[in-house]
Amino acid sequence: MAKAVKKKENKSFFKLIKWFWILFATGVFAGILIFLLASWGVFGDLPDFERLENPQTNLASQIISSDGELLGKYYLDDNRTDVAFEELPTHLVDALVATEDVRHFEHSGIDARGTLRAFIYLGSKGGASTISQQLAKQLFTGPAARGWERYTQKIKEWVIATRLERQYTKEEIIAMYFNIYDFGNNADGIRSASRIYFGKEPRALDVKESAMLVGMFKNSSLYNPTPHRNPEGTLNRRNVVLAQMAKYGYITQKEKDSLYEIPLSLQFSPENHREGLATYFRMYLQGFMNDWAKKNPKPALDGERDKWNLFLDGLKIYTTIDSRMQKNAEDAVEQHMTKLQAEFFVQNTAERNKTAPFLDLDKEEIDRIMDRAMKNSDRWREMKKQGKSEKVIRASFMKPTQMTIFDWKSETKGKDTIMSPIDSIRYHKAILRTAMMSMEPQTGHVKAWVGGINYTHFQYDNVYRGRNQAGSTFKPFVYAAAIDQLRRTPCDSLIDTQHCIAAGKHGNMEAWCPKNSNGKYSGEMMTLKYALAHSVNSITAKLIDEVGPAPVAAIASKLGITGDILPVPSLALGTQDVSVYEMVGAYGAFVNQGVYVKPVMVTRIEDKNGTVLYEYVPETRDVMSKDVAYAMVNLMEGVTHGGASGARLRHNFGVNRTDYKEIMTGYPYELENPIAGKTGTTQNQSDGWFMGMVPNLVTGVWVGGEDRATHFKTITYGQGAAMALPIWGLYMKSNYANKDLGISEAAFDKPEDMSINVDCEKVKQDMLDQGTPEDDLDDLDF
């Protein structure tokens, strides 16, 4: 009986073992079959070898400064720039492994222990997705599906994960995962996230910052650290990551407890196309790149050539802009324009100017300006698209509405208010504009580019697109032609009396008799050097009469001034419209020994793999001899006289007056090195210019209104020395404070065997030695 029972028990045991192995084999077979079916595409397409080798991710194109800093990016939806594993700090990788996949370096894409645990506990003790599986989902399968689709999606992720493991190293998979993840707030990938949330590159992240970013992998929408989202939840999630790091020995318990007490310490810096450094330059560069892409398609693929996509292809654009000098330039503009604008508002209250911000216009002329501005506005265009009638559109401009207007006093430069659109147009017409460009004359490399006061509110670029009358900054071209063609010297003398060019001469339709800016004439002899430093119009008129307008127009054209340059006498006083870009290039030839170098902004373009697609070739031409170029520099070295001398600070040109000192921002600038420069002021003070030069840097600054009728009433505030020069002074002071920039403090290079006499004091002494009575020389301004 006992034997029968025992035999029956053994039979049951063997039956159980049999069924176990049958089920086990079935499970293994089913698993293999499922994997095979998935790999054959039964559950949906899988990426082939080529797609695994080159996953399709949109990469932002990078704008890189000459000092290696990232100026900005071009992107549509994905603000992504890949970084290599070697650029990731160790504690960032440790945080990821400890939190997301502690056995990452042990498995082959699927964590068997984790998967078994997830099945047994139905996910209550954590999921089983490895970093490789999560990468597979991010790259190929997309967001988690529901129901049966989620199971098939999971199977596909397993298959893809194993293939990724065969295709890439463990380190490459980690880097790819960091690069693909969307951290929110336009922070696509770890590099953008590091810059946007902490204002630094990934390699500079500390442990607590790394822990916060890794914590966001769980759900970046939920664990969003920005103040208006979920900073408390993000802090708690960061501490969970720190606890995991301590659990697996990546940090000590003491370090964990210490880091727990530290807040998130965000340095939130949103990245978009309208904010950040060099916004106007970046928009100019976008046009440059679009033109380049049209002329330089991608290499042929299957007989077809596609265009490069600036927003998707991850190009690297190496520029000449120096981020430090760009920051100095933008800071200088903000410092001075804030004060200048405040004074302009004071002088244009309703009590002081009933037609503010316009001067010298009647109501009909003002109405024309406002009507044109209204029709050019976004509101008008948008309502036109909607099919609204003109009557309805005009009525909408009269109704007060909520809006944001520009305001220098606001930290964001925007102030929320209620105002009618037509009043906002008039308000913004009162805002003075500016442009500034700085260039290395020997290479043409543009080091700083400020196209306006604030790109968010004013998109028009005044460096390249803006054209304004040059005023007295055009006079050096007249002097250069006279020295070059007539062998004049800076020490030659002419008498300061009104000069008329008769009708019919030099193409004049009627007599041209320009006046000096103050309407007075000294009747004394003065050297060309003195006359240029003091912008004496009568002397310039005599010079253009002697040399003729045609040679002046020709030399200006060779120096890069474009457009129709009419060879008429009035050209001498700067009636020609020019851009800051052109003027800086032109003045660069004076410093560069007579050789014009076309301004350069881009030195190299690479694709995402580092293949060089473009390298610039300098465009140069000889315009004048070294001697003539140096004579011009010497003429503009305002040592003790003239408006430009305010930069050198050897002469205060009236800055001790209380009203003037109010807008001489940053004075004194304490620049004692050799400087050449020229101020410029146009009729009615509509434009204020300053061109400043040292041996290895030429800078141009323009300040004025959007309309010529927007200007200061008097020349006290409206001249170039008050409107533009302070920006240059502040900028150069900051540049010289940073010795690493290498801005020259030396004298300008003088050619050997100089054939043109530039030493006017020596001329004076020679005249005395030759017996000229000293009394006769007292009336001669040197």
PDB file of N, CA and C in Angstrom, residues 260-293:
ATOM      1  N   TYR A 260      21.235  67.856   0.567  1.00  0.00           N
ATOM      2  CA  TYR A 260      19.798  67.958   0.798  1.00  0.00           C
ATOM      3  C   TYR A 260      19.387  69.366   1.214  1.00  0.00           C
ATOM      4  N   GLU A 261      20.251  70.025   1.970  1.00  0.00           N
ATOM      5  CA  GLU A 261      19.920  71.325   2.566  1.00  0.00           C
ATOM      6  C   GLU A 261      20.055  72.487   1.588  1.00  0.00           C
ATOM      7  N   ILE A 262      20.650  72.252   0.440  1.00  0.00           N
ATOM      8  CA  ILE A 262      20.908  73.333  -0.515  1.00  0.00           C
ATOM      9  C   ILE A 262      19.727  73.481  -1.473  1.00  0.00           C
ATOM     10  N   PRO A 263      19.238  74.699  -1.690  1.00  0.00           N
ATOM     11  CA  PRO A 263      18.122  74.896  -2.636  1.00  0.00           C
ATOM     12  C   PRO A 263      18.547  74.618  -4.072  1.00  0.00           C
ATOM     13  N   LEU A 264      17.607  74.723  -4.990  1.00  0.00           N
ATOM     14  CA  LEU A 264      17.897  74.410  -6.399  1.00  0.00           C
ATOM     15  C   LEU A 264      18.935  75.342  -7.012  1.00  0.00           C
ATOM     16  N   SER A 265      18.942  76.603  -6.614  1.00  0.00           N
ATOM     17  CA  SER A 265      19.935  77.584  -7.100  1.00  0.00           C
ATOM     18  C   SER A 265      19.927  77.682  -8.627  1.00  0.00           C
ATOM     19  N   LEU A 266      18.762  77.915  -9.190  1.00  0.00           N
ATOM     20  CA  LEU A 266      18.656  78.062 -10.646  1.00  0.00           C
ATOM     21  C   LEU A 266      19.294  79.362 -11.113  1.00  0.00           C
ATOM     22  N   GLN A 267      19.825  79.325 -12.320  1.00  0.00           N
ATOM     23  CA  GLN A 267      20.228  80.534 -13.058  1.00  0.00           C
ATOM     24  C   GLN A 267      19.468  80.484 -14.379  1.00  0.00           C
ATOM     25  N   PHE A 268      18.158  80.600 -14.286  1.00  0.00           N
ATOM     26  CA  PHE A 268      17.300  80.354 -15.444  1.00  0.00           C
ATOM     27  C   PHE A 268      17.537  81.403 -16.526  1.00  0.00           C
ATOM     28  N   SER A 269      17.993  80.950 -17.690  1.00  0.00           N
ATOM     29  CA  SER A 269      18.305  81.837 -18.813  1.00  0.00           C
ATOM     30  C   SER A 269      17.649  81.294 -20.072  1.00  0.00           C
ATOM     31  N   PRO A 270      16.400  81.670 -20.325  1.00  0.00           N
ATOM     32  CA  PRO A 270      15.717  81.142 -21.511  1.00  0.00           C
ATOM     33  C   PRO A 270      16.472  81.476 -22.790  1.00  0.00           C
ATOM     34  N   GLU A 271      16.444  80.561 -23.727  1.00  0.00           N
ATOM     35  CA  GLU A 271      17.093  80.791 -25.016  1.00  0.00           C
ATOM     36  C   GLU A 271      16.028  80.919 -26.096  1.00  0.00           C
ATOM     37  N   ASN A 272      16.045  82.058 -26.790  1.00  0.00           N
ATOM     38  CA  ASN A 272      15.198  82.203 -27.962  1.00  0.00           C
ATOM     39  C   ASN A 272      15.866  83.175 -28.911  1.00  0.00           C
ATOM     40  N   HIS A 273      15.258  83.372 -30.065  1.00  0.00           N
ATOM     41  CA  HIS A 273      15.909  84.139 -31.118  1.00  0.00           C
ATOM     42  C   HIS A 273      15.934  85.640 -30.846  1.00  0.00           C
ATOM     43  N   ARG A 274      15.118  86.103 -29.885  1.00  0.00           N
ATOM     44  CA  ARG A 274      15.027  87.538 -29.642  1.00  0.00           C
ATOM     45  C   ARG A 274      15.740  87.976 -28.371  1.00  0.00           C
ATOM     46  N   GLU A 275      16.398  87.063 -27.691  1.00  0.00           N
ATOM     47  CA  GLU A 275      17.088  87.402 -26.457  1.00  0.00           C
ATOM     48  C   GLU A 275      18.510  86.877 -26.502  1.00  0.00           C
ATOM     49  N   GLY A 276      19.308  87.332 -25.535  1.00  0.00           N
ATOM     50  CA  GLY A 276      20.675  86.881 -25.449  1.00  0.00           C
ATOM     51  C   GLY A 276      21.639  87.866 -26.074  1.00  0.00           C
ATOM     52  N   LEU A 277      22.858  87.419 -26.284  1.00  0.00           N
ATOM     53  CA  LEU A 277      23.931  88.264 -26.802  1.00  0.00           C
ATOM     54  C   LEU A 277      23.884  88.327 -28.330  1.00  0.00           C
ATOM     55  N   ALA A 278      24.206  89.484 -28.872  1.00  0.00           N
ATOM     56  CA  ALA A 278      24.376  89.680 -30.320  1.00  0.00           C
ATOM     57  C   ALA A 278      23.119  89.318 -31.119  1.00  0.00           C
ATOM     58  N   THR A 279      21.949  89.734 -30.648  1.00  0.00           N
ATOM     59  CA  THR A 279      20.704  89.379 -31.334  1.00  0.00           C
ATOM     60  C   THR A 279      20.642  89.945 -32.748  1.00  0.00           C
ATOM     61  N   TYR A 280      21.032  91.200 -32.925  1.00  0.00           N
ATOM     62  CA  TYR A 280      20.971  91.805 -34.262  1.00  0.00           C
ATOM     63  C   TYR A 280      21.965  91.124 -35.201  1.00  0.00           C
ATOM     64  N   PHE A 281      23.135  90.808 -34.682  1.00  0.00           N
ATOM     65  CA  PHE A 281      24.117  90.104 -35.511  1.00  0.00           C
ATOM     66  C   PHE A 281      23.595  88.740 -35.916  1.00  0.00           C
ATOM     67  N   ARG A 282      22.968  88.039 -34.995  1.00  0.00           N
ATOM     68  CA  ARG A 282      22.444  86.705 -35.297  1.00  0.00           C
ATOM     69  C   ARG A 282      21.387  86.760 -36.383  1.00  0.00           C
ATOM     70  N   MET A 283      20.583  87.807 -36.396  1.00  0.00           N
ATOM     71  CA  MET A 283      19.581  87.935 -37.446  1.00  0.00           C
ATOM     72  C   MET A 283      20.219  88.293 -38.784  1.00  0.00           C
ATOM     73  N   TYR A 284      21.264  89.127 -38.757  1.00  0.00           N
ATOM     74  CA  TYR A 284      22.015  89.377 -39.998  1.00  0.00           C
ATOM     75  C   TYR A 284      22.609  88.061 -40.497  1.00  0.00           C
ATOM     76  N   LEU A 285      23.184  87.304 -39.564  1.00  0.00           N
ATOM     77  CA  LEU A 285      23.851  86.057 -39.922  1.00  0.00           C
ATOM     78  C   LEU A 285      22.872  85.058 -40.521  1.00  0.00           C
ATOM     79  N   GLN A 286      21.632  85.075 -40.047  1.00  0.00           N
ATOM     80  CA  GLN A 286      20.624  84.171 -40.614  1.00  0.00           C
ATOM     81  C   GLN A 286      20.436  84.449 -42.101  1.00  0.00           C
ATOM     82  N   GLY A 287      20.390  85.724 -42.477  1.00  0.00           N
ATOM     83  CA  GLY A 287      20.291  86.071 -43.897  1.00  0.00           C
ATOM     84  C   GLY A 287      21.517  85.632 -44.668  1.00  0.00           C
ATOM     85  N   PHE A 288      22.698  85.828 -44.076  1.00  0.00           N
ATOM     86  CA  PHE A 288      23.958  85.390 -44.699  1.00  0.00           C
ATOM     87  C   PHE A 288      23.927  83.887 -44.945  1.00  0.00           C
ATOM     88  N   MET A 289      23.481  83.127 -43.946  1.00  0.00           N
ATOM     89  CA  MET A 289      23.462  81.671 -44.058  1.00  0.00           C
ATOM     90  C   MET A 289      22.431  81.203 -45.084  1.00  0.00           C
ATOM     91  N   ASN A 290      21.301  81.876 -45.154  1.00  0.00           N
ATOM     92  CA  ASN A 290      20.297  81.501 -46.157  1.00  0.00           C
ATOM     93  C   ASN A 290      20.837  81.692 -47.567  1.00  0.00           C
ATOM     94  N   ASP A 291      21.551  82.805 -47.772  1.00  0.00           N
ATOM     95  CA  ASP A 291      22.171  83.041 -49.083  1.00  0.00           C
ATOM     96  C   ASP A 291      23.230  81.993 -49.377  1.00  0.00           C
ATOM     97  N   TRP A 292      24.029  81.672 -48.363  1.00  0.00           N
ATOM     98  CA  TRP A 292      25.079  80.665 -48.545  1.00  0.00           C
ATOM     99  C   TRP A 292      24.467  79.306 -48.887  1.00  0.00           C
ATOM    100  N   ALA A 293      23.387  78.939 -48.198  1.00  0.00           N
ATOM    101  CA  ALA A 293      22.754  77.636 -48.429  1.00  0.00           C
ATOM    102  C   ALA A 293      22.206  77.515 -49.846  1.00  0.00           C
TER     103      ALA A 293
END
